[in-house]
Coordinates of C-alpha atoms in Angstrom, one line a residue:
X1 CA 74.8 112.4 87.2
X2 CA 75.6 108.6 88.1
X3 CA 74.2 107.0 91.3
X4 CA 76.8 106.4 93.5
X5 CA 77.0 102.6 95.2
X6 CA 76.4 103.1 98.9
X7 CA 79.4 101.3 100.2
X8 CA 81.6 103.1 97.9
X9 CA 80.0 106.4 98.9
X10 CA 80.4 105.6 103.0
X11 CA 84.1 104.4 102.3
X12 CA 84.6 107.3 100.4
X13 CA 83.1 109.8 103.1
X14 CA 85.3 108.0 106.2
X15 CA 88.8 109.0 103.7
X16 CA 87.2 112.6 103.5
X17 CA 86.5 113.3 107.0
X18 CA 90.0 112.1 108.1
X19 CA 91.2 114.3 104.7
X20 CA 89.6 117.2 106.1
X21 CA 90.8 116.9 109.8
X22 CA 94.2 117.2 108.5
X23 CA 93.4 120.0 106.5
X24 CA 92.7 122.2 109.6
X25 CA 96.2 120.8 110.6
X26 CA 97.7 121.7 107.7
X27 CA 96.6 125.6 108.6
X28 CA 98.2 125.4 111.6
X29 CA 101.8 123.4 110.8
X30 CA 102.3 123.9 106.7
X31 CA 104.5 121.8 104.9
X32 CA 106.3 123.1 102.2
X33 CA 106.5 120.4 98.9
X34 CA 106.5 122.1 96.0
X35 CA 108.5 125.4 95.7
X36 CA 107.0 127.3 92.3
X37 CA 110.0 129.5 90.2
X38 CA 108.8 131.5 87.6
X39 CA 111.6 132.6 85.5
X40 CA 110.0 135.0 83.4
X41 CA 107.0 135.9 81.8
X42 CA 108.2 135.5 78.6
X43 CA 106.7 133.1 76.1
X44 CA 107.0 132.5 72.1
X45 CA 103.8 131.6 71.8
X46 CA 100.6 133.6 72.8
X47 CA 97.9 130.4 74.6
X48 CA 94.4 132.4 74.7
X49 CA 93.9 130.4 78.0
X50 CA 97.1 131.6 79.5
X51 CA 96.5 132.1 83.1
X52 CA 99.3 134.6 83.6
X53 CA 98.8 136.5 80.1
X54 CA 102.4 135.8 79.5
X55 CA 104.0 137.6 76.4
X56 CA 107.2 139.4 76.9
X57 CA 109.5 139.9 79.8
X58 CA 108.0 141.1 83.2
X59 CA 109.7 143.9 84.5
X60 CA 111.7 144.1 86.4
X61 CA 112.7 140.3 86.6
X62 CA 114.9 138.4 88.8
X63 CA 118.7 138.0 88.0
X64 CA 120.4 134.8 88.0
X65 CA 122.4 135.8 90.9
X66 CA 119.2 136.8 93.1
X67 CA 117.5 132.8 92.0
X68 CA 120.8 131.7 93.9
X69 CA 121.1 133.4 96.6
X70 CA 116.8 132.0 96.9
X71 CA 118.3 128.5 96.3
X72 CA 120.9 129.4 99.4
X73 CA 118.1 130.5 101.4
X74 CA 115.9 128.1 100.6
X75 CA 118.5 124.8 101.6
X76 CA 119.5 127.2 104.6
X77 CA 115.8 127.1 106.2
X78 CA 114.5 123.9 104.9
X79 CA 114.9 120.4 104.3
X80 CA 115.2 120.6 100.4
X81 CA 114.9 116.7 100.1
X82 CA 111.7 116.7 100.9
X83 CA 111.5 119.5 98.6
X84 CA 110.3 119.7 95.0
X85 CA 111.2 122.9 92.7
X86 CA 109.1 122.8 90.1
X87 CA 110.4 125.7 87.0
X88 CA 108.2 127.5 85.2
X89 CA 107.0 130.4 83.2
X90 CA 105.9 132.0 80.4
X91 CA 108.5 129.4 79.0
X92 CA 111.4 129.0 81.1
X93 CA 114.1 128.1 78.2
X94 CA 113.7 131.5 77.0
X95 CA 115.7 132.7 79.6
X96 CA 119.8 133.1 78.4
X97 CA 120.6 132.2 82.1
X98 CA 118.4 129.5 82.4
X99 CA 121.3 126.3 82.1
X100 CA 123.3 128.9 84.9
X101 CA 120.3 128.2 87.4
X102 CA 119.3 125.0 86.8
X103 CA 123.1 124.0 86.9
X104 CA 123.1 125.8 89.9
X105 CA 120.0 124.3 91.6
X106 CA 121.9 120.8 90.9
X107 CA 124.8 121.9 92.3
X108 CA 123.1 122.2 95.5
X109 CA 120.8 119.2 95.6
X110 CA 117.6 120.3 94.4
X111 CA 115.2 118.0 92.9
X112 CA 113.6 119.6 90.2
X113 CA 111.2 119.5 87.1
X114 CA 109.4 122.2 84.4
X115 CA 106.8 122.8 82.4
X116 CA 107.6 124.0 79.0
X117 CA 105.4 124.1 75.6
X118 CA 108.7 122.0 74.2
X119 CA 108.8 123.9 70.9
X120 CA 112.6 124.9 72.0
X121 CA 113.8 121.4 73.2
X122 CA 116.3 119.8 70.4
X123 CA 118.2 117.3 70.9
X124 CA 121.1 119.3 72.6
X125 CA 118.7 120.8 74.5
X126 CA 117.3 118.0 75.8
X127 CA 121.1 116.1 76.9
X128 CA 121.7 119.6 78.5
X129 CA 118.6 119.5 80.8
X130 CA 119.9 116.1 81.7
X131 CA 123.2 117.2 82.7
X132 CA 121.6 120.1 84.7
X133 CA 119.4 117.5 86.6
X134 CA 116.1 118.4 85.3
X135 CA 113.8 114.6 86.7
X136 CA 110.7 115.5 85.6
X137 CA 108.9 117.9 82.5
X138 CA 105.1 118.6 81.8
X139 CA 104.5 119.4 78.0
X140 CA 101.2 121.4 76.9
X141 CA 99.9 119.5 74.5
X142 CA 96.4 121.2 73.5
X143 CA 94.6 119.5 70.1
X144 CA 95.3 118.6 66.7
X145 CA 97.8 119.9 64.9
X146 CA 95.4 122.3 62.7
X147 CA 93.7 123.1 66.6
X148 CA 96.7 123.5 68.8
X149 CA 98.5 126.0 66.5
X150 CA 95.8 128.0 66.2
X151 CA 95.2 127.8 70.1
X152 CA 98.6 128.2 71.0
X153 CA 99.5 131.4 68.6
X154 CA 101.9 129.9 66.8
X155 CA 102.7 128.0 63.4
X156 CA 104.2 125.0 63.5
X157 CA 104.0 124.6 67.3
X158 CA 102.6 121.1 67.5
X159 CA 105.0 119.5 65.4
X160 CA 107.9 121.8 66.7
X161 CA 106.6 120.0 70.8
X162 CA 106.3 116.8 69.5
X163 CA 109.5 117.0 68.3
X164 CA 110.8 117.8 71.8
X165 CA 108.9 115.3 73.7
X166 CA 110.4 112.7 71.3
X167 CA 114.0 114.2 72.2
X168 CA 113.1 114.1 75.6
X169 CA 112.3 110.6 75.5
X170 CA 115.5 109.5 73.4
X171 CA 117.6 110.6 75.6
X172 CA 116.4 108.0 78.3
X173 CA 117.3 110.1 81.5
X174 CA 114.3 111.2 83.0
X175 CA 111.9 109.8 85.3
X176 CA 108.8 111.4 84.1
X177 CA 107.9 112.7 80.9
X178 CA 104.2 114.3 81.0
X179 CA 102.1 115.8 78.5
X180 CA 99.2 118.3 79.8
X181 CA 96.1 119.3 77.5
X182 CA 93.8 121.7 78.7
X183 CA 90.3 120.6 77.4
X184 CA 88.1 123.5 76.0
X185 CA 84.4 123.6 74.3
X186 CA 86.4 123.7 71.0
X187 CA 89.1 120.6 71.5
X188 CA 87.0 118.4 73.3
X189 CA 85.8 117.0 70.4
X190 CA 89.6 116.0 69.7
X191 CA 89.9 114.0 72.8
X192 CA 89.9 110.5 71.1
X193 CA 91.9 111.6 68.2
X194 CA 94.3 112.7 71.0
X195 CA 94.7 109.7 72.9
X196 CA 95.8 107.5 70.1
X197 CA 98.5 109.8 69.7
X198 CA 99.3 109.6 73.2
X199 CA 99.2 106.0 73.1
X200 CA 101.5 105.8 70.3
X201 CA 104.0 107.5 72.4
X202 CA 106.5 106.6 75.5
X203 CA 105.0 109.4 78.0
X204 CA 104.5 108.2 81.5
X205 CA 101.5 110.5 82.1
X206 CA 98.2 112.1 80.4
X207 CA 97.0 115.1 82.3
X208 CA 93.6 115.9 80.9
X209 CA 92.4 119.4 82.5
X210 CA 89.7 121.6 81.9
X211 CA 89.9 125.6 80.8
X212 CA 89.2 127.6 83.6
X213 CA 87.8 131.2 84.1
X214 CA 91.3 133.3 84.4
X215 CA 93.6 134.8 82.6
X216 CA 93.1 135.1 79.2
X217 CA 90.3 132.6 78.8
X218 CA 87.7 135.3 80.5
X219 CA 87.6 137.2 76.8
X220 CA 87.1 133.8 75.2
X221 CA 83.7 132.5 77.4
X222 CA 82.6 131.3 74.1
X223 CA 85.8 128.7 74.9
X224 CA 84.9 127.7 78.5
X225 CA 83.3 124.0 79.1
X226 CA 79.7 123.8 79.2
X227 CA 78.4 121.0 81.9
X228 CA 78.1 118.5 79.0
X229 CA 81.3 119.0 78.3
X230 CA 82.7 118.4 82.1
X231 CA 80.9 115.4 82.0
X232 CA 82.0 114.2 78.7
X233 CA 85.3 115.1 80.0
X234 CA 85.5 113.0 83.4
X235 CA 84.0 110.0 82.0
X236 CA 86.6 110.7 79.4
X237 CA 89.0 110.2 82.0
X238 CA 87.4 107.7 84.0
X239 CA 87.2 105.1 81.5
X240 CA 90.8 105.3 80.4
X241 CA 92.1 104.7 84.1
X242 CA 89.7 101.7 84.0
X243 CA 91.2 100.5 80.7
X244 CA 94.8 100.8 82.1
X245 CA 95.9 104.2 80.2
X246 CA 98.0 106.6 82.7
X247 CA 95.6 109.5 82.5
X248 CA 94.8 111.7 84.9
X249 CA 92.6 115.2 86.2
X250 CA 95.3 117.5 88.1
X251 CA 94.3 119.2 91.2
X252 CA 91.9 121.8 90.3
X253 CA 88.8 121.0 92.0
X254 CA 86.4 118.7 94.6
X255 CA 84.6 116.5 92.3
X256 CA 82.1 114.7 94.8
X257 CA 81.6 111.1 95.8
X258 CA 80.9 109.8 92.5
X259 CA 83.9 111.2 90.8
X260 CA 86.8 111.6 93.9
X261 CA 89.6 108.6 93.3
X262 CA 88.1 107.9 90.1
X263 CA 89.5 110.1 88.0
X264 CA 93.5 110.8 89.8
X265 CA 95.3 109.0 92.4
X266 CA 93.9 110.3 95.5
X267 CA 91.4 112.9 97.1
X268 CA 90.8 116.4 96.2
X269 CA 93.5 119.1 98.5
X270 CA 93.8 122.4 97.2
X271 CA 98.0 122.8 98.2
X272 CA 98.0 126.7 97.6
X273 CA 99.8 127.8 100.8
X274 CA 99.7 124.5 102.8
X275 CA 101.9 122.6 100.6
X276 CA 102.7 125.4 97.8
X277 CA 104.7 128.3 97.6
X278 CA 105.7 130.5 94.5
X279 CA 108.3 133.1 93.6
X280 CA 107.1 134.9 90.5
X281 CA 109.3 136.6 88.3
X282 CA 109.5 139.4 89.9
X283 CA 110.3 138.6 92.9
X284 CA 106.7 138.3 94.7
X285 CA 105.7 135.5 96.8
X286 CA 102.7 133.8 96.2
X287 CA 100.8 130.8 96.8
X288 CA 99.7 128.9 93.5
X289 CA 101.1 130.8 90.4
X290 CA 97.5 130.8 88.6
X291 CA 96.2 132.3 91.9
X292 CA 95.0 136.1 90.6
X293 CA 97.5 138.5 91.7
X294 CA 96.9 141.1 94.1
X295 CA 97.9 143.7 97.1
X296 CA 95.9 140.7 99.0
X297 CA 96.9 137.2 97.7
X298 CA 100.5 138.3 97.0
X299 CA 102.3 137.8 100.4
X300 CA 105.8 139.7 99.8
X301 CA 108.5 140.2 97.9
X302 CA 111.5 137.7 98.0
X303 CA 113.9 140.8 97.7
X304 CA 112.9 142.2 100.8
X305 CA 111.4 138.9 102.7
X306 CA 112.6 135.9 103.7
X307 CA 110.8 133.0 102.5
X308 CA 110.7 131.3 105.1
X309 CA 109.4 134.0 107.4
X310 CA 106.7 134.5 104.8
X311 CA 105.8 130.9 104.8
X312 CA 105.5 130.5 108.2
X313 CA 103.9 134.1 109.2
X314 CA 101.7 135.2 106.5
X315 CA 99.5 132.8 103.4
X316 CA 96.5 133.2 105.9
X317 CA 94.5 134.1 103.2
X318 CA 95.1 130.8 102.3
X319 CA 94.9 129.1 105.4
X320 CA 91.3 129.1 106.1
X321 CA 88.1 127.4 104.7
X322 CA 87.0 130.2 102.6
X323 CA 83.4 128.2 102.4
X324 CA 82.7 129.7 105.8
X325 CA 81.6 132.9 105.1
X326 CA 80.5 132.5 101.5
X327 CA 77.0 133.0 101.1
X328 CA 76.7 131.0 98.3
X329 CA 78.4 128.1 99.9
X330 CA 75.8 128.4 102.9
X331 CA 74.2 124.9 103.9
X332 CA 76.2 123.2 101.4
X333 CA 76.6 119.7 103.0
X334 CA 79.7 119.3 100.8
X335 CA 81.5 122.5 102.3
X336 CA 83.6 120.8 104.3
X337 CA 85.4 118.9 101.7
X338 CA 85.8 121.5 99.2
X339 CA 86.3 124.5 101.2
X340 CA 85.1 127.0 99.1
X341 CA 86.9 125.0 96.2
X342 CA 90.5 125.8 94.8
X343 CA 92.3 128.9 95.5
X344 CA 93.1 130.0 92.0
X345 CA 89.4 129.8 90.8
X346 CA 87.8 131.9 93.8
X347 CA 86.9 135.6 93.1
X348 CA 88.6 137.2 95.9
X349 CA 87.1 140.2 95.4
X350 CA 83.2 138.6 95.6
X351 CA 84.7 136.1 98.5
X352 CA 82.8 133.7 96.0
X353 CA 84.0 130.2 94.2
X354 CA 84.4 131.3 90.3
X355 CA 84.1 127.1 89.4
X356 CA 81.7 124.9 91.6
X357 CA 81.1 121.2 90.1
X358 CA 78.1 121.0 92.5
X359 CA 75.4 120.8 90.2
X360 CA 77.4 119.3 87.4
X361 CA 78.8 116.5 88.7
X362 CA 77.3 116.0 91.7
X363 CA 73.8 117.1 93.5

């Protein structure tokens, strides 16, 4: 662990106290930026990290119709441009419907971008996710070719996303074009390898993110990062931001003084339920779509609730610093900051954080 400079470290704690004073008002007045769709559940390839062990159809799905009459609801009870609906899955294209939402979403003024593994994005694809109004796209990007295929499930899935992130790119109509990998005991050794080929290439962002305990990754532990590996990781990051090189850690967890700023844009926030709000394929209404799902972190069902009555009645779970009452989190001095960390790594049957970089990145 590096020493942190003193001045950086006081400046550093003066932007996280004023962070966490609006935190607590953010549990008392939410505001709702990103608005999570999850098509289906549906995927065509078969990640062993996938949070939301996507496969085949959930049951039970959401028509087209009923995503409308969300979109109604949703421009009825809120101001949509300030607003982000973010599409998802499993992978979203798989849907037959999916141009008859997303056309739809347009229609009524929704800003919105997806995450996709790109394996399905020619180029007709790509002109037609123009036309819908699609601004922004996230592509998993997870090794090597050799490494990603085998990680992802699927033969010939690299080439078949690279593909579609150049398609995405020719057509010159987006206004972000991201590539995610999700770093793993087994890839990491690929990280250099992978950033000349992300350097070779016209993306406006490189989200490097570590595997985390959920979903299918808990029968692959063998797979999780070991400390090293965090810290190989962050510097990773950390050194590319210094040389100029767009690459950034997402939102997953606090990181401590030494690492907070350094490694994305601003200071930690966990938005699950203060910011965030997801309608899973099914129709429940959830907070963070990697967030476990349960009779308790599930707040309703959009075919019976309003969203907007959810939002602003229920995600209490969510709405609370869960550090408070952790044992484990007792006497930390850094508890106020992290809050019992982020809401899709805590074990909410334990009422214990499942990820904790106290130890690993910071004392």
């Amino acid at each position: 662990m590096n020493p942190v400079d003193p001045a950086k470290a006081r400046l550093k704690t003066c932007h996280l106290d004023q962070l966490s004073d609006h935190i607590d008002g953010l549990y008392l007045k939410p505001d709702l930026k990103f608005l999570f769709f999850e098509l289906t559940l549906a995927c065509n390839e078969r990640c062993f990290h996938c949070g939301s062990n996507c496969s085949v159809p959930g049951k039970d799905e959401l028509s087209a119709d009923e995503f409308k009459r969300i979109l109604d609801q949703v421009k009825e009870d809120f101001d949509i441009s300030r607003i982000a609906l973010n599409i998802t899955g499993g992978e979203p294209l798989l849907r037959k419907d999916f141009f008859e939402i997303m056309n739809y979403a347009k229609e009524q003024g929704f800003w919105w971008g997806m995450t996709s593994n790109a394996t399905l994005i020619t180029k007709e694809v790509s002109h037609k996710l123009a036309e819908a109004g699609m601004r922004t796209i996230s592509v998993s990007i997870d090794g090597l070719p050799e490494t990603h295929d085998r990680l992802r499930g699927m033969k010939n899935a690299y080439d078949l996303a690279m593909k579609g992130v150049q398609n995405l790119i020719d057509e010159k109509a987006f206004e972000a074009i991201q590539i995610t990998t999700v770093v793993n005991h087994e890839n990491i050794n690929e990280l250099e390898q992978l950033f000349d080929v992300m350097k070779a290439i016209d993306i406006d962002s490189w989200r490097v993110i570590n595997l985390e305990p959920i979903g299918r990754a808990l029968t692959h532990p063998d797979m999780l990062c070991t400390k090293e590996d965090i810290r190989t990781m962050f510097e990773f990051i950390r050194k590319a931001r210094n040389d100029g090189f767009p690459v950034e850690y997402d939102c997953s967890h606090f990181l401590g003084l030494d690492y907070e700023v350094e490694v994305r844009d601003w200071y930690w926030l966990c938005n699950a339920g203060v910011h965030t709000a997801s309608i899973m394929s099914n129709g429940d209404i959830g907070a963070c779509l990697d967030i476990e799902r349960n009779a308790e972190t599930v707040q309703g069902n959009i075919r019976q609730d309003r969203l907007k009555d959810v939002w602003e009645k229920r995600f209490e779970l969510f709405r609370r610093n869960k550090a408070s009452d952790c044992r484990k989190c007792s006497g930390c001095e850094h508890s106020k900051y992290c809050r019992g960390d982020a809401a899709h790594s805590w074990n909410y049957a334990k009422g214990e954080p499942l990820v904790c970089m106290k130890g690993i990145l910071f004392d």
